[in-house]
Coordinates of N, CA and C in Angstrom, one line a residue:
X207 N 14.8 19.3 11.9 CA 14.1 19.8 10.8 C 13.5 18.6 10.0
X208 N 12.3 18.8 9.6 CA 11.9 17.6 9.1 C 11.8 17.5 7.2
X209 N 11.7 16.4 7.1 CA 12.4 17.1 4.9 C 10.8 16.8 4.7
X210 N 10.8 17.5 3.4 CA 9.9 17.8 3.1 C 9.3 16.3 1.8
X211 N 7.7 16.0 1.2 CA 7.3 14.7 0.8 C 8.4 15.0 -0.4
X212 N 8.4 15.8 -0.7 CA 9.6 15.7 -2.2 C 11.3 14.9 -1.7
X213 N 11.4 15.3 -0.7 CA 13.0 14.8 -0.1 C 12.6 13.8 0.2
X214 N 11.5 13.2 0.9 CA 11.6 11.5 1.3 C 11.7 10.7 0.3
X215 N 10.9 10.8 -1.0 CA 10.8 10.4 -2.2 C 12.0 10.5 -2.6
X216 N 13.0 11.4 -3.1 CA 14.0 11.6 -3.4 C 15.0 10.6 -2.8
X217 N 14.9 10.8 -1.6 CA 15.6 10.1 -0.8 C 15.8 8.8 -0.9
X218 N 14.5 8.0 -0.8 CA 14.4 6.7 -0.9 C 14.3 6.0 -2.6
X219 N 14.6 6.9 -3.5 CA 14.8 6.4 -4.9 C 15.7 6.4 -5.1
X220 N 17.1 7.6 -4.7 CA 18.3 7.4 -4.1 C 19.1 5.9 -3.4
X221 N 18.4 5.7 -2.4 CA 18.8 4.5 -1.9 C 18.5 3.1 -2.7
X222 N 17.2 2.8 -3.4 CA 17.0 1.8 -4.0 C 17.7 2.2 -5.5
X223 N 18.7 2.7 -5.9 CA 19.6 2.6 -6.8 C 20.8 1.6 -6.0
X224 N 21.0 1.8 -5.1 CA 22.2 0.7 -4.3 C 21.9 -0.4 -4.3
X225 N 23.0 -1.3 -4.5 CA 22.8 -2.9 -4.8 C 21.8 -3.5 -3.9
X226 N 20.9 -4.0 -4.7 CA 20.0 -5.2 -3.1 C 21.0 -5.5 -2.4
X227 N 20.4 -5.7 -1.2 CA 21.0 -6.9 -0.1 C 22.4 -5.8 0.8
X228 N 22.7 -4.9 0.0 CA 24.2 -4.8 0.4 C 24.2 -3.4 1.7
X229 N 25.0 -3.8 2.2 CA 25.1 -3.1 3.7 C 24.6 -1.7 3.6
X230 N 25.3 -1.0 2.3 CA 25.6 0.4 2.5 C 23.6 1.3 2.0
X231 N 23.1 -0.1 1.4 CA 21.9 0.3 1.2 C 20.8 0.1 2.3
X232 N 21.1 -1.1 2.9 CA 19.9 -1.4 4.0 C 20.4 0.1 5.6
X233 N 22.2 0.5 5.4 CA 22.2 1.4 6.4 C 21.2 2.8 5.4
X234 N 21.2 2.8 4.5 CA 20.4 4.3 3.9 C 19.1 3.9 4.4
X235 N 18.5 2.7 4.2 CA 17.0 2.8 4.8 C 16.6 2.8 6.6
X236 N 17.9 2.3 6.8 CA 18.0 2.6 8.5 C 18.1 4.2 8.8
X237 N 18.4 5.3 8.0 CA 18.9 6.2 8.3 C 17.9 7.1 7.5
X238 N 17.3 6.5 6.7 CA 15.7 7.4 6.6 C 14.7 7.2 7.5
X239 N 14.7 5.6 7.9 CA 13.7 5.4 8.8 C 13.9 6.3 10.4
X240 N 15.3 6.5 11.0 CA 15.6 7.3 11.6 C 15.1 8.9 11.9
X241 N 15.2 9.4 10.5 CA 14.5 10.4 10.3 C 13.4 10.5 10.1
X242 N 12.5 10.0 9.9 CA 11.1 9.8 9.5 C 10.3 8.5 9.4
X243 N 10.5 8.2 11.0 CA 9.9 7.1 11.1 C 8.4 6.4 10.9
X244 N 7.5 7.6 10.0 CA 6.4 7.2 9.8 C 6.3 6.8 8.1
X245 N 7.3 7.1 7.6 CA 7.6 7.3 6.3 C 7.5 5.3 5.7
X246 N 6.4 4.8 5.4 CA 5.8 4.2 5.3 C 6.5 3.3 4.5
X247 N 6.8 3.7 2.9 CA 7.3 2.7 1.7 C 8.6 2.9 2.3
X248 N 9.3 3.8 3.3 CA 11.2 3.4 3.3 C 11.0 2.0 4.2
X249 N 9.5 2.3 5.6 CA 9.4 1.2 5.9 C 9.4 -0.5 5.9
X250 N 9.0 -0.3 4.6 CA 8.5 -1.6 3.9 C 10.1 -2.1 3.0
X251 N 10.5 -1.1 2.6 CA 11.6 -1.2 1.6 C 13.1 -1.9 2.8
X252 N 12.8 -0.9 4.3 CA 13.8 -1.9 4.9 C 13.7 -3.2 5.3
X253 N 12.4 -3.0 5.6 CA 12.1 -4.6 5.7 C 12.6 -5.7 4.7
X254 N 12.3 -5.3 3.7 CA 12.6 -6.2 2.3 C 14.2 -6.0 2.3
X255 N 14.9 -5.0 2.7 CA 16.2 -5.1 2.8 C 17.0 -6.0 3.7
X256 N 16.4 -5.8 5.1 CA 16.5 -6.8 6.0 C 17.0 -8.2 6.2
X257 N 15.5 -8.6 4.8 CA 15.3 -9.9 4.6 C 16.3 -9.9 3.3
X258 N 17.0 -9.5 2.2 CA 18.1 -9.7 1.8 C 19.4 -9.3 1.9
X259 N 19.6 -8.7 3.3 CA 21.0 -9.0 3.8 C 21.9 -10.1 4.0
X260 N 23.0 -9.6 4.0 CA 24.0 -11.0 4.2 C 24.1 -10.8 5.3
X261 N 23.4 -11.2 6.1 CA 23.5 -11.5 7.9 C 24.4 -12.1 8.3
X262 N 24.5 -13.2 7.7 CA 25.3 -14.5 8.5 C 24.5 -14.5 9.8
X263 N 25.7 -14.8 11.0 CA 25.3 -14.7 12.1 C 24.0 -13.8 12.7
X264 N 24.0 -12.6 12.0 CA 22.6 -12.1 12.2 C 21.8 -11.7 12.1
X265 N 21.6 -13.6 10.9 CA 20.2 -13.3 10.5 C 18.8 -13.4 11.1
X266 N 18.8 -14.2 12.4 CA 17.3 -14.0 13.3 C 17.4 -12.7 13.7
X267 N 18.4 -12.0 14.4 CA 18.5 -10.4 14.2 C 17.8 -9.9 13.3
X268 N 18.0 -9.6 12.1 CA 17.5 -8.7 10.8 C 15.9 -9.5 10.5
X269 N 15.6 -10.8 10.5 CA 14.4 -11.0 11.1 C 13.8 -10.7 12.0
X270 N 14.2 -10.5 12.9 CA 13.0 -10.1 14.5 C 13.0 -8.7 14.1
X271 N 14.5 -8.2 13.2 CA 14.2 -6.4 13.2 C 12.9 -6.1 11.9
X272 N 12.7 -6.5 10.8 CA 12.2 -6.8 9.9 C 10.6 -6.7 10.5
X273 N 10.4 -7.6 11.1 CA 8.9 -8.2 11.6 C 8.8 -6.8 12.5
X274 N 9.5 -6.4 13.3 CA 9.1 -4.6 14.0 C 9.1 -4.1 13.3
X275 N 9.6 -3.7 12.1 CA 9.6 -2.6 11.1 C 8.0 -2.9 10.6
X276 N 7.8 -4.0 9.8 CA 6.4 -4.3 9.5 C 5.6 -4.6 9.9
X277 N 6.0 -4.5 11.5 CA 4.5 -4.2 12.3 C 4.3 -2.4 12.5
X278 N 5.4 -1.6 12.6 CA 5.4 0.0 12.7 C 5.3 0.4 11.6
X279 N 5.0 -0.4 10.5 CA 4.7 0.1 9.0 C 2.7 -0.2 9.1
X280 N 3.0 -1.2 9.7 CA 1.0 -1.3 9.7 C 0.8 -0.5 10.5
X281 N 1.1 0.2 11.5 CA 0.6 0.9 12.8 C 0.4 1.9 12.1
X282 N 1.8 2.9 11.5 CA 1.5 4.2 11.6 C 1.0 4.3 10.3
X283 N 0.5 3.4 8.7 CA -0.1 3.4 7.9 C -2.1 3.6 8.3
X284 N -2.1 3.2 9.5 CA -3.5 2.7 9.6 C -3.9 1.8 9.2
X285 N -3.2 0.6 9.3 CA -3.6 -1.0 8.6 C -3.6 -0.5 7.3
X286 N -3.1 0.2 6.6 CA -3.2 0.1 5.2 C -2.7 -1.1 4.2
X287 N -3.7 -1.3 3.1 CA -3.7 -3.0 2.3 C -2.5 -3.6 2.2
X288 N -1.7 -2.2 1.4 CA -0.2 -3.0 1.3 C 0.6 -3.1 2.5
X289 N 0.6 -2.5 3.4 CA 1.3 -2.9 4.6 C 0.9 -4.1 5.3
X290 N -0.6 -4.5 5.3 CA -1.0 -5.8 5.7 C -0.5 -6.7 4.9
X291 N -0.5 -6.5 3.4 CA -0.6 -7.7 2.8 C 1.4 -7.9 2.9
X292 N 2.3 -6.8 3.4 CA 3.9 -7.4 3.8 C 4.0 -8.2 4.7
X293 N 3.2 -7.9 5.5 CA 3.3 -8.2 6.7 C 2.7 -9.7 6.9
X294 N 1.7 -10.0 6.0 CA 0.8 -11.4 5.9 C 1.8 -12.5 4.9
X295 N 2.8 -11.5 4.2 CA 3.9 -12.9 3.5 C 4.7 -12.9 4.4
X296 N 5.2 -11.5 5.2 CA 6.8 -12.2 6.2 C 6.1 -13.6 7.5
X297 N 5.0 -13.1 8.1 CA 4.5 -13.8 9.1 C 4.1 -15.6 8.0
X298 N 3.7 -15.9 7.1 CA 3.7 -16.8 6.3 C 4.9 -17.3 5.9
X299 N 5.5 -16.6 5.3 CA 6.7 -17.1 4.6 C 7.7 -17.9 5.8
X300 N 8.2 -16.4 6.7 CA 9.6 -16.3 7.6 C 8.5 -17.0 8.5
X301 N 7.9 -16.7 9.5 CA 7.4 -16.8 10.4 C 6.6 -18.8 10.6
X302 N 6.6 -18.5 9.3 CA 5.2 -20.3 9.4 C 4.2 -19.5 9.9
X303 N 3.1 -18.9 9.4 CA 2.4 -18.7 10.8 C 1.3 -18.4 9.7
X304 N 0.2 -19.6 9.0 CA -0.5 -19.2 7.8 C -1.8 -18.6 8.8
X305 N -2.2 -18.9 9.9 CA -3.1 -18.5 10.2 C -3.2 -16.8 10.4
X306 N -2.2 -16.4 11.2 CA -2.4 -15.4 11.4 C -2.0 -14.5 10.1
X307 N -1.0 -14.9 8.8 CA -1.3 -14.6 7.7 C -2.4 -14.4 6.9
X308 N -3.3 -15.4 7.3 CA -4.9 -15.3 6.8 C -6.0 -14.3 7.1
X309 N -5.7 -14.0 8.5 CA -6.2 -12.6 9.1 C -5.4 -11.7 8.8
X310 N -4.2 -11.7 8.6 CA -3.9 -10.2 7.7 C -4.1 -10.0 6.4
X311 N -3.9 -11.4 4.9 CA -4.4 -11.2 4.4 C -6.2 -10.9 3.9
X312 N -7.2 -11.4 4.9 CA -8.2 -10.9 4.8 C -8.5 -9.5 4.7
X313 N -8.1 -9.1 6.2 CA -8.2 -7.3 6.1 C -7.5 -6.6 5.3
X314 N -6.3 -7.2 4.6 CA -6.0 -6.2 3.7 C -6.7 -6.5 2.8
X315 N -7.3 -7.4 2.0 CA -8.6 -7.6 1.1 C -9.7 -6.6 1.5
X316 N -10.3 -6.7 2.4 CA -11.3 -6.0 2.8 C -11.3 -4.4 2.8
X317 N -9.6 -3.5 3.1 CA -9.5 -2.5 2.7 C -9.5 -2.3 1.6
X318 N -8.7 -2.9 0.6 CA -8.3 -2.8 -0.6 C -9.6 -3.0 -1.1
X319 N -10.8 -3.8 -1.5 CA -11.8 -3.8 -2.0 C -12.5 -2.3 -1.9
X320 N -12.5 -1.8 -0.4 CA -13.4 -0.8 -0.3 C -12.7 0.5 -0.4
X321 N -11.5 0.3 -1.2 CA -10.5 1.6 -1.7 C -10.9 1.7 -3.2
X322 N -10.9 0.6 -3.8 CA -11.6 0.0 -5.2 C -12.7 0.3 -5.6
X323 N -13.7 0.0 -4.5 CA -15.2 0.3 -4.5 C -15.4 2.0 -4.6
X324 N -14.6 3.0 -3.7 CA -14.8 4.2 -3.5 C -13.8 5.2 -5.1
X325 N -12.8 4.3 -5.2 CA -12.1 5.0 -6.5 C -13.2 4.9 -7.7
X326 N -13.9 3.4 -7.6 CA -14.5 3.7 -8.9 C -15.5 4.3 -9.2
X327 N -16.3 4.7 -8.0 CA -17.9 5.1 -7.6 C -17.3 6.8 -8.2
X328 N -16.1 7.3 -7.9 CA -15.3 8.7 -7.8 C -15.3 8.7 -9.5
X329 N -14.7 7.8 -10.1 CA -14.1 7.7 -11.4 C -15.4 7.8 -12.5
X330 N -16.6 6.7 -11.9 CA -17.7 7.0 -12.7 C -18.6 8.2 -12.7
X331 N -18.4 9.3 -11.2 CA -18.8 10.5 -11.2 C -18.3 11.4 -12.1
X332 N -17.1 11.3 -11.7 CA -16.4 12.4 -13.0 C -16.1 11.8 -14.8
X333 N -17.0 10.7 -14.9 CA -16.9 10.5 -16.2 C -18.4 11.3 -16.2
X334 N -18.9 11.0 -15.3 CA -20.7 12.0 -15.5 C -20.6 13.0 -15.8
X335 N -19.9 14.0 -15.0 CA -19.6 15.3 -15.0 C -18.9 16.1 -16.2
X336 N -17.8 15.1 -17.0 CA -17.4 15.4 -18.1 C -18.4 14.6 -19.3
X337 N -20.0 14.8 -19.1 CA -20.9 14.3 -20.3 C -20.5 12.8 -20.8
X338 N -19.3 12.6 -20.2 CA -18.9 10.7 -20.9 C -20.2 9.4 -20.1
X339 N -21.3 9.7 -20.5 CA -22.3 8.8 -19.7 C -21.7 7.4 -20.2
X340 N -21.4 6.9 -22.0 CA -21.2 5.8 -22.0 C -19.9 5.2 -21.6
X341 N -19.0 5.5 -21.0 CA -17.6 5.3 -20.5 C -17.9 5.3 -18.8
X342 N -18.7 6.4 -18.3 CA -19.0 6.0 -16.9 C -20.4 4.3 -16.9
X343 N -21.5 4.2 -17.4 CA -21.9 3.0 -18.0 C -21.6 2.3 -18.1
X344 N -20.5 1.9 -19.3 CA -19.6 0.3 -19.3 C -18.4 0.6 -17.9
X345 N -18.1 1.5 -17.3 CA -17.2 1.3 -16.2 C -18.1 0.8 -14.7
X346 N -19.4 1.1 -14.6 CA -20.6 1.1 -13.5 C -20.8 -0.7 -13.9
X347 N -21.1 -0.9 -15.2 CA -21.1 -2.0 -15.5 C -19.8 -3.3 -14.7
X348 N -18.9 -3.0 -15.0 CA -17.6 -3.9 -14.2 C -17.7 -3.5 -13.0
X349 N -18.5 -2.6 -12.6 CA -18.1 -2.4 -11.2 C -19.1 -3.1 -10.0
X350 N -20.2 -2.8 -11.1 CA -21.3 -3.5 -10.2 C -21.4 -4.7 -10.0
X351 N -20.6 -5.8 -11.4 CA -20.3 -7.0 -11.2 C -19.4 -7.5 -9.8
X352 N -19.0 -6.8 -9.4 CA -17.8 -6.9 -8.5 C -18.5 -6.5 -7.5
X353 N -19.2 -5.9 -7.2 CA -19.7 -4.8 -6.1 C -21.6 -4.8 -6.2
X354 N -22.1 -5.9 -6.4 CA -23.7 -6.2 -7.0 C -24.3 -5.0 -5.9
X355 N -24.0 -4.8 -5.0 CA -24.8 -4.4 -3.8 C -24.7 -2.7 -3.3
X356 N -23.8 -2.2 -4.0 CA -22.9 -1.4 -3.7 C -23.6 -0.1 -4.3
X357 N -24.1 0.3 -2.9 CA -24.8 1.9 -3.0 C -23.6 3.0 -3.7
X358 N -22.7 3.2 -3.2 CA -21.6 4.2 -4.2 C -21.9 3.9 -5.1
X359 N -21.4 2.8 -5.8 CA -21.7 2.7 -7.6 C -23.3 3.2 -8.2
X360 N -23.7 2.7 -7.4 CA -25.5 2.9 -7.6 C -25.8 4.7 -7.7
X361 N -24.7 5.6 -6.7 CA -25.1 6.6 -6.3 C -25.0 7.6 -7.6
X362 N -23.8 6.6 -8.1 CA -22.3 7.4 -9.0 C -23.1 7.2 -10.2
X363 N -24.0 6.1 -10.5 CA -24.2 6.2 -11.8 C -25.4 7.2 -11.8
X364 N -26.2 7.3 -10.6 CA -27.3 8.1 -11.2 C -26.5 9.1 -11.0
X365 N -25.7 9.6 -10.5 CA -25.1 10.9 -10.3 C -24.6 11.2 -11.9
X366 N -24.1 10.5 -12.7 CA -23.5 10.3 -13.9 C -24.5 10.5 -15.0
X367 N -25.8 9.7 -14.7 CA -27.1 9.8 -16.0 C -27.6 11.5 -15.8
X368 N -27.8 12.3 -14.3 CA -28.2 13.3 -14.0 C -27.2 14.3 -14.9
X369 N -26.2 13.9 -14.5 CA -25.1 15.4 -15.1 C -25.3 15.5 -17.2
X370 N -25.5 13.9 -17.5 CA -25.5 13.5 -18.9 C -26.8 14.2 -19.6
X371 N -27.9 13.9 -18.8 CA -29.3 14.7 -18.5 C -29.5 15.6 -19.3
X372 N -30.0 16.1 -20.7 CA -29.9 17.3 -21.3 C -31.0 18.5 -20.5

């Protein structure tokens, strides 16, 4: 049976009450990932658990396990920004490996900007819609600075002057 988005949340706020680093927490995120292996932030959270275990002896273990978790967190996310950008400090940090950290931090730039680009183009429509032309305006304004080129914003504002429109 599979739990429902309210139980995974639940679940995994549960477990990050347990002391960092300590066994009985990194087994709770083993044991959600178990159950719900696509479940994305338990993903990331065991990774990060991983990397503060008291390994001892098996710490290249919880490393090699770590770096699979945060590559099955980029897969089944869709390359999503934050899973790139875990995955571009473990391969950096743990790994040495700035190059290939470079190409994951880029693409997660590159999503994340055009998640940015599309929230605000969304945020300045519905300031249109709710008659706020000067609040979608000074926000079109910061956005276009950032985004000079950027047909959404461009779409959003006239979409925004039209609704304002008496």
């Amino acid at each position: 049976m599979h739990m429902t988005p309210q139980e995974l949340r639940r679940r995994l706020e549960e477990t990050r009450t347990l002391q960092p680093g300590s066994a009985q927490r990194l087994q709770q995120h083993r044991e959600l990932a178990e159950q719900c292996s696509t479940f994305v932030p338990n993903l990331l959270a065991l990774s990060r658990a991983l990397q503060l275990s008291d390994a001892g002896t098996d710490a290249p273990a919880h490393l090699s396990e770590s770096e699979r978790v945060l590559r099955a967190a980029v897969e089944v996310s869709g390359e999503e920004a934050s899973a790139l950008i875990e995955l571009a400090h473990f391969v950096d940090v743990v790994r040495d490996s700035p190059t290939e950290a470079e190409a994951l931090f880029a693409e997660a730039a590159r999503r994340a900007s055009r998640q940015l680009e599309e929230a605000w183009a969304g945020w300045i429509g519905v300031l249109g819609e709710q008659e706020k032309l000067e609040a979608a305006l000074e926000l079109a304004s910061r956005a276009q600075r950032m985004f000079p080129d950027s047909e959404l914003i461009t779409e959003a504002v006239e979409f925004a002057k039209r609704c304002a429109a008496p």
